[in-house]
Amino acid sequence: MKMTFSHQLKKGFTLVELLVVIAIMAALAGVSYPIITSMIENSNITAANKVCKDIVSGVQGFKDDNGDLPINWDKVDENAQIIVLTTDGENDADFTHIMFNTEIGKEVANTNKPYIKADTVEDKMGGLYEDGETAGLYDPWGEPYYIFMLPNAEGSLTDPFTNTVLRNQWCIAYSTGTDRAGKHHDVDQPRAKTSKPNKKKSTKKDKKKDKDVEETPLRYPDYTEEEQESISDNVYSWKKTDD
């Protein structure tokens, strides 16, 4: 008996089919990438906002326990009306050391507990970075946080961008956000001028009008559009993240 064998070739993908699959994958990647990027960015904003608030509550906790601010007074001007710090390890007057209770912090402030908690990182991004005697606290975009404090913790600070009085705020913190830009103007910059009242005898209507002018939030008069845009994504301890 004669037996025959049939050889069947296995069918593979054609070039057209491969191109279709690649096109579909590219389309899915194009749709998902912005979504993933947005999720990561929102997560960074939430994390930075939490640290800003933790800084303020940590300063309050330190003051409640020790009756003083968490700084090395030998590194600041004792006569300054506002203390401005940057958590880069160089311009923070040992604030980071003290708040995280490092060995240097223990020596400077004579404390035995941390007042802020954060991940220890190997690069200057998203946590506590230590390098010998230097300790810095960095936001998710690799920039230090900015902190304003009143030396005597009495009264209220002003928003360093809009010059609006922040009620019952004697310590504030902020991050420059996604674009890593948008630092405040000099804190010694004078307020914007309010309208001068007329010399004529004021009526009740005029007095109400003058009062409204005085209570209107004051803003820096010299912000450019570029500066306004650069601070639009800043993250604050005194504002909601969606402001």
Short mmCIF file of C-alpha atoms in Angstrom, two decimals:
data_model
loop_
_atom_site.label_atom_id
_atom_site.label_comp_id
_atom_site.label_asym_id
_atom_site.label_seq_id
_atom_site.Cartn_x
_atom_site.Cartn_y
_atom_site.Cartn_z
CA MET A 1 0.00 0.00 0.00
CA LYS A 2 1.31 3.37 -0.98
CA MET A 3 1.09 6.03 1.73
CA THR A 4 1.23 9.74 1.04
CA PHE A 5 1.99 12.56 3.47
CA SER A 6 0.73 16.07 3.16
CA HIS A 7 2.92 18.84 4.45
CA GLN A 8 0.88 21.70 5.85
CA LEU A 9 2.60 25.03 6.22
CA LYS A 10 1.92 26.96 9.42
CA LYS A 11 0.37 30.26 8.58
CA GLY A 12 2.05 33.34 10.16
CA PHE A 13 1.11 37.03 10.41
CA THR A 14 1.13 38.95 7.21
CA LEU A 15 2.82 42.33 6.97
CA VAL A 16 -0.54 44.06 6.86
CA GLU A 17 -1.70 42.32 10.03
CA LEU A 18 1.49 43.30 11.84
CA LEU A 19 1.07 46.91 10.79
CA VAL A 20 -2.51 46.88 12.06
CA VAL A 21 -1.43 45.51 15.45
CA ILE A 22 1.35 48.09 15.73
CA ALA A 23 -1.08 50.88 14.85
CA ILE A 24 -3.54 49.71 17.51
CA MET A 25 -0.80 49.51 20.16
CA ALA A 26 0.44 52.99 19.23
CA ALA A 27 -3.08 54.38 19.49
CA LEU A 28 -3.60 52.81 22.91
CA ALA A 29 -0.25 54.16 24.09
CA GLY A 30 -1.14 57.62 22.84
CA VAL A 31 -4.42 57.55 24.76
CA SER A 32 -3.05 56.07 27.97
CA TYR A 33 0.13 58.17 28.25
CA PRO A 34 -1.63 61.47 29.08
CA ILE A 35 -3.84 59.66 31.58
CA ILE A 36 -0.88 58.05 33.32
CA THR A 37 1.05 61.33 33.28
CA SER A 38 -1.92 63.16 34.78
CA MET A 39 -2.29 60.54 37.52
CA ILE A 40 1.40 60.83 38.42
CA GLU A 41 1.21 64.62 38.44
CA ASN A 42 -1.89 64.64 40.65
CA SER A 43 -0.14 62.25 43.01
CA ASN A 44 2.87 64.58 43.18
CA ILE A 45 0.65 67.58 43.88
CA THR A 46 -1.13 65.71 46.67
CA ALA A 47 2.20 64.64 48.18
CA ALA A 48 3.65 68.16 48.06
CA ASN A 49 0.49 69.64 49.55
CA LYS A 50 0.66 67.16 52.43
CA VAL A 51 4.30 68.01 53.15
CA CYS A 52 3.51 71.74 53.13
CA LYS A 53 0.78 71.17 55.71
CA ASP A 54 3.02 68.79 57.71
CA ILE A 55 5.68 71.51 57.87
CA VAL A 56 3.22 74.01 59.36
CA SER A 57 1.75 71.54 61.85
CA GLY A 58 5.25 70.33 62.74
CA VAL A 59 6.41 73.87 63.48
CA GLN A 60 3.35 74.37 65.68
CA GLY A 61 4.02 71.10 67.48
CA PHE A 62 7.64 72.02 68.10
CA LYS A 63 6.66 75.41 69.47
CA ASP A 64 4.03 73.86 71.74
CA ASP A 65 6.62 71.47 73.17
CA ASN A 66 9.62 73.79 73.36
CA GLY A 67 8.25 77.32 73.39
CA ASP A 68 10.49 78.30 70.47
CA LEU A 69 10.81 78.05 66.71
CA PRO A 70 12.66 75.05 65.20
CA ILE A 71 15.62 77.04 63.92
CA ASN A 72 19.20 77.77 64.86
CA TRP A 73 19.00 81.40 65.94
CA ASP A 74 22.73 81.84 65.30
CA LYS A 75 21.97 81.52 61.56
CA VAL A 76 19.14 84.05 61.27
CA ASP A 77 18.64 87.74 61.89
CA GLU A 78 17.01 87.97 65.32
CA ASN A 79 15.55 91.35 64.39
CA ALA A 80 13.89 90.12 61.19
CA GLN A 81 10.14 90.72 61.04
CA ILE A 82 9.68 87.60 58.91
CA ILE A 83 11.93 84.55 58.80
CA VAL A 84 12.19 83.12 55.28
CA LEU A 85 13.70 79.65 54.94
CA THR A 86 14.46 77.32 52.05
CA THR A 87 14.76 73.63 52.90
CA ASP A 88 17.89 73.11 50.82
CA GLY A 89 20.12 72.40 53.78
CA GLU A 90 21.96 75.69 53.37
CA ASN A 91 19.33 78.38 53.85
CA ASP A 92 17.10 76.73 56.44
CA ALA A 93 18.96 77.60 59.66
CA ASP A 94 19.11 73.88 60.56
CA PHE A 95 15.30 73.68 60.27
CA THR A 96 15.43 70.33 58.45
CA HIS A 97 17.89 68.85 60.95
CA ILE A 98 15.70 69.91 63.86
CA MET A 99 12.37 68.83 62.39
CA PHE A 100 13.68 65.39 61.45
CA ASN A 101 15.64 65.06 64.70
CA THR A 102 18.98 64.19 63.09
CA GLU A 103 22.09 64.04 65.23
CA ILE A 104 22.81 67.68 64.43
CA GLY A 105 19.18 68.56 65.14
CA LYS A 106 19.32 66.91 68.55
CA GLU A 107 22.43 68.90 69.39
CA VAL A 108 21.04 72.23 68.18
CA ALA A 109 17.53 72.01 69.63
CA ASN A 110 18.03 69.49 72.45
CA THR A 111 15.02 67.44 71.34
CA ASN A 112 14.43 63.73 71.15
CA LYS A 113 11.68 63.26 68.57
CA PRO A 114 10.99 64.17 64.92
CA TYR A 115 8.20 66.58 64.05
CA ILE A 116 8.01 65.75 60.33
CA LYS A 117 8.13 62.36 58.66
CA ALA A 118 9.23 61.76 55.07
CA ASP A 119 10.98 59.13 53.00
CA THR A 120 14.77 59.20 52.96
CA VAL A 121 15.93 59.54 49.36
CA GLU A 122 19.25 59.05 47.59
CA ASP A 123 18.65 61.94 45.19
CA LYS A 124 17.36 65.42 45.93
CA MET A 125 13.78 64.64 45.04
CA GLY A 126 10.62 63.79 46.96
CA GLY A 127 11.93 63.40 50.49
CA LEU A 128 14.71 63.90 53.02
CA TYR A 129 18.16 64.00 51.49
CA GLU A 130 21.19 63.75 53.76
CA ASP A 131 24.81 64.23 52.78
CA GLY A 132 27.14 64.47 55.75
CA GLU A 133 26.23 67.56 57.73
CA THR A 134 23.74 68.71 55.08
CA ALA A 135 20.07 67.75 55.34
CA GLY A 136 17.50 69.01 52.85
CA LEU A 137 13.82 68.42 52.25
CA TYR A 138 12.79 68.33 48.58
CA ASP A 139 9.46 68.25 46.76
CA PRO A 140 8.49 65.64 44.13
CA TRP A 141 9.99 67.84 41.38
CA GLY A 142 13.40 68.19 43.02
CA GLU A 143 13.05 71.67 44.49
CA PRO A 144 13.22 72.67 48.18
CA TYR A 145 10.19 73.97 50.05
CA TYR A 146 9.85 77.63 51.05
CA ILE A 147 8.79 78.56 54.58
CA PHE A 148 7.72 81.87 56.12
CA MET A 149 7.48 82.29 59.90
CA LEU A 150 6.78 85.13 62.29
CA PRO A 151 9.43 85.15 65.06
CA ASN A 152 6.95 85.76 67.86
CA ALA A 153 4.11 83.70 66.33
CA GLU A 154 1.71 86.59 66.83
CA GLY A 155 -0.39 88.21 64.13
CA SER A 156 -0.74 86.99 60.57
CA LEU A 157 1.48 86.61 57.53
CA THR A 158 0.61 87.80 54.05
CA ASP A 159 0.44 85.70 50.93
CA PRO A 160 3.89 86.25 49.37
CA PHE A 161 2.33 86.32 45.89
CA THR A 162 -0.88 88.31 46.24
CA ASN A 163 0.02 90.29 49.37
CA THR A 164 -3.34 89.26 50.86
CA VAL A 165 -3.46 88.94 54.65
CA LEU A 166 -3.71 85.30 55.72
CA ARG A 167 -5.84 85.25 58.85
CA ASN A 168 -4.35 83.39 61.82
CA GLN A 169 -1.40 82.16 59.76
CA TRP A 170 2.00 82.73 61.38
CA CYS A 171 3.74 79.91 59.50
CA ILE A 172 3.23 79.00 55.84
CA ALA A 173 5.01 76.75 53.35
CA TYR A 174 4.88 76.26 49.61
CA SER A 175 6.38 74.32 46.71
CA THR A 176 7.10 75.78 43.28
CA GLY A 177 5.26 72.88 41.66
CA THR A 178 5.51 71.21 38.28
CA ASP A 179 7.41 73.92 36.43
CA ARG A 180 9.86 74.36 39.33
CA ALA A 181 9.41 78.12 39.00
CA GLY A 182 7.37 80.84 40.68
CA LYS A 183 9.37 82.04 43.66
CA HIS A 184 7.92 84.92 45.66
CA HIS A 185 8.86 88.55 45.38
CA ASP A 186 11.15 90.03 48.02
CA VAL A 187 9.29 90.05 51.32
CA ASP A 188 10.36 93.66 51.91
CA GLN A 189 8.52 94.83 48.82
CA PRO A 190 5.94 97.46 49.84
CA ARG A 191 2.24 96.86 49.58
CA ALA A 192 0.24 98.22 46.69
CA LYS A 193 -1.21 101.61 47.53
CA THR A 194 -4.88 102.02 48.31
CA SER A 195 -7.01 104.87 47.02
CA LYS A 196 -6.72 108.11 48.98
CA PRO A 197 -10.00 109.44 50.40
CA ASN A 198 -11.35 112.73 49.08
CA LYS A 199 -10.85 115.83 51.22
CA LYS A 200 -14.54 116.70 51.02
CA LYS A 201 -16.81 115.75 53.85
CA SER A 202 -17.54 112.05 53.67
CA THR A 203 -21.08 110.74 53.56
CA LYS A 204 -22.18 107.33 54.85
CA LYS A 205 -22.05 106.07 51.28
CA ASP A 206 -18.49 107.37 50.84
CA LYS A 207 -17.35 105.81 54.12
CA LYS A 208 -18.75 102.45 53.06
CA LYS A 209 -16.97 102.80 49.72
CA ASP A 210 -13.64 103.65 51.41
CA LYS A 211 -14.05 100.66 53.74
CA ASP A 212 -14.61 98.36 50.77
CA VAL A 213 -11.42 99.65 49.15
CA GLU A 214 -9.38 99.02 52.27
CA GLU A 215 -10.70 95.47 52.66
CA THR A 216 -10.04 94.55 49.05
CA PRO A 217 -7.11 92.08 48.86
CA LEU A 218 -3.98 93.97 47.89
CA ARG A 219 -1.85 92.60 45.06
CA TYR A 220 1.63 93.26 43.82
CA PRO A 221 1.32 95.76 40.98
CA ASP A 222 4.30 94.57 38.93
CA TYR A 223 3.62 90.90 38.16
CA THR A 224 4.13 90.09 34.49
CA GLU A 225 2.06 87.53 32.62
CA GLU A 226 5.06 85.21 32.64
CA GLU A 227 5.38 85.49 36.43
CA GLN A 228 1.66 84.93 36.88
CA GLU A 229 1.86 81.79 34.76
CA SER A 230 4.92 80.51 36.61
CA ILE A 231 3.13 80.55 39.98
CA SER A 232 -0.11 79.07 38.67
CA ASP A 233 0.91 75.52 39.60
CA ASN A 234 2.49 76.29 42.97
CA VAL A 235 1.41 74.10 45.89
CA TYR A 236 0.58 75.79 49.19
CA SER A 237 -0.05 74.96 52.82
CA TRP A 238 -2.71 77.67 53.05
CA LYS A 239 -4.63 76.95 49.85
CA LYS A 240 -6.47 74.01 48.39
CA THR A 241 -4.64 72.06 45.69
CA ASP A 242 -7.30 72.90 43.11
CA ASP A 243 -7.08 76.70 43.56
#
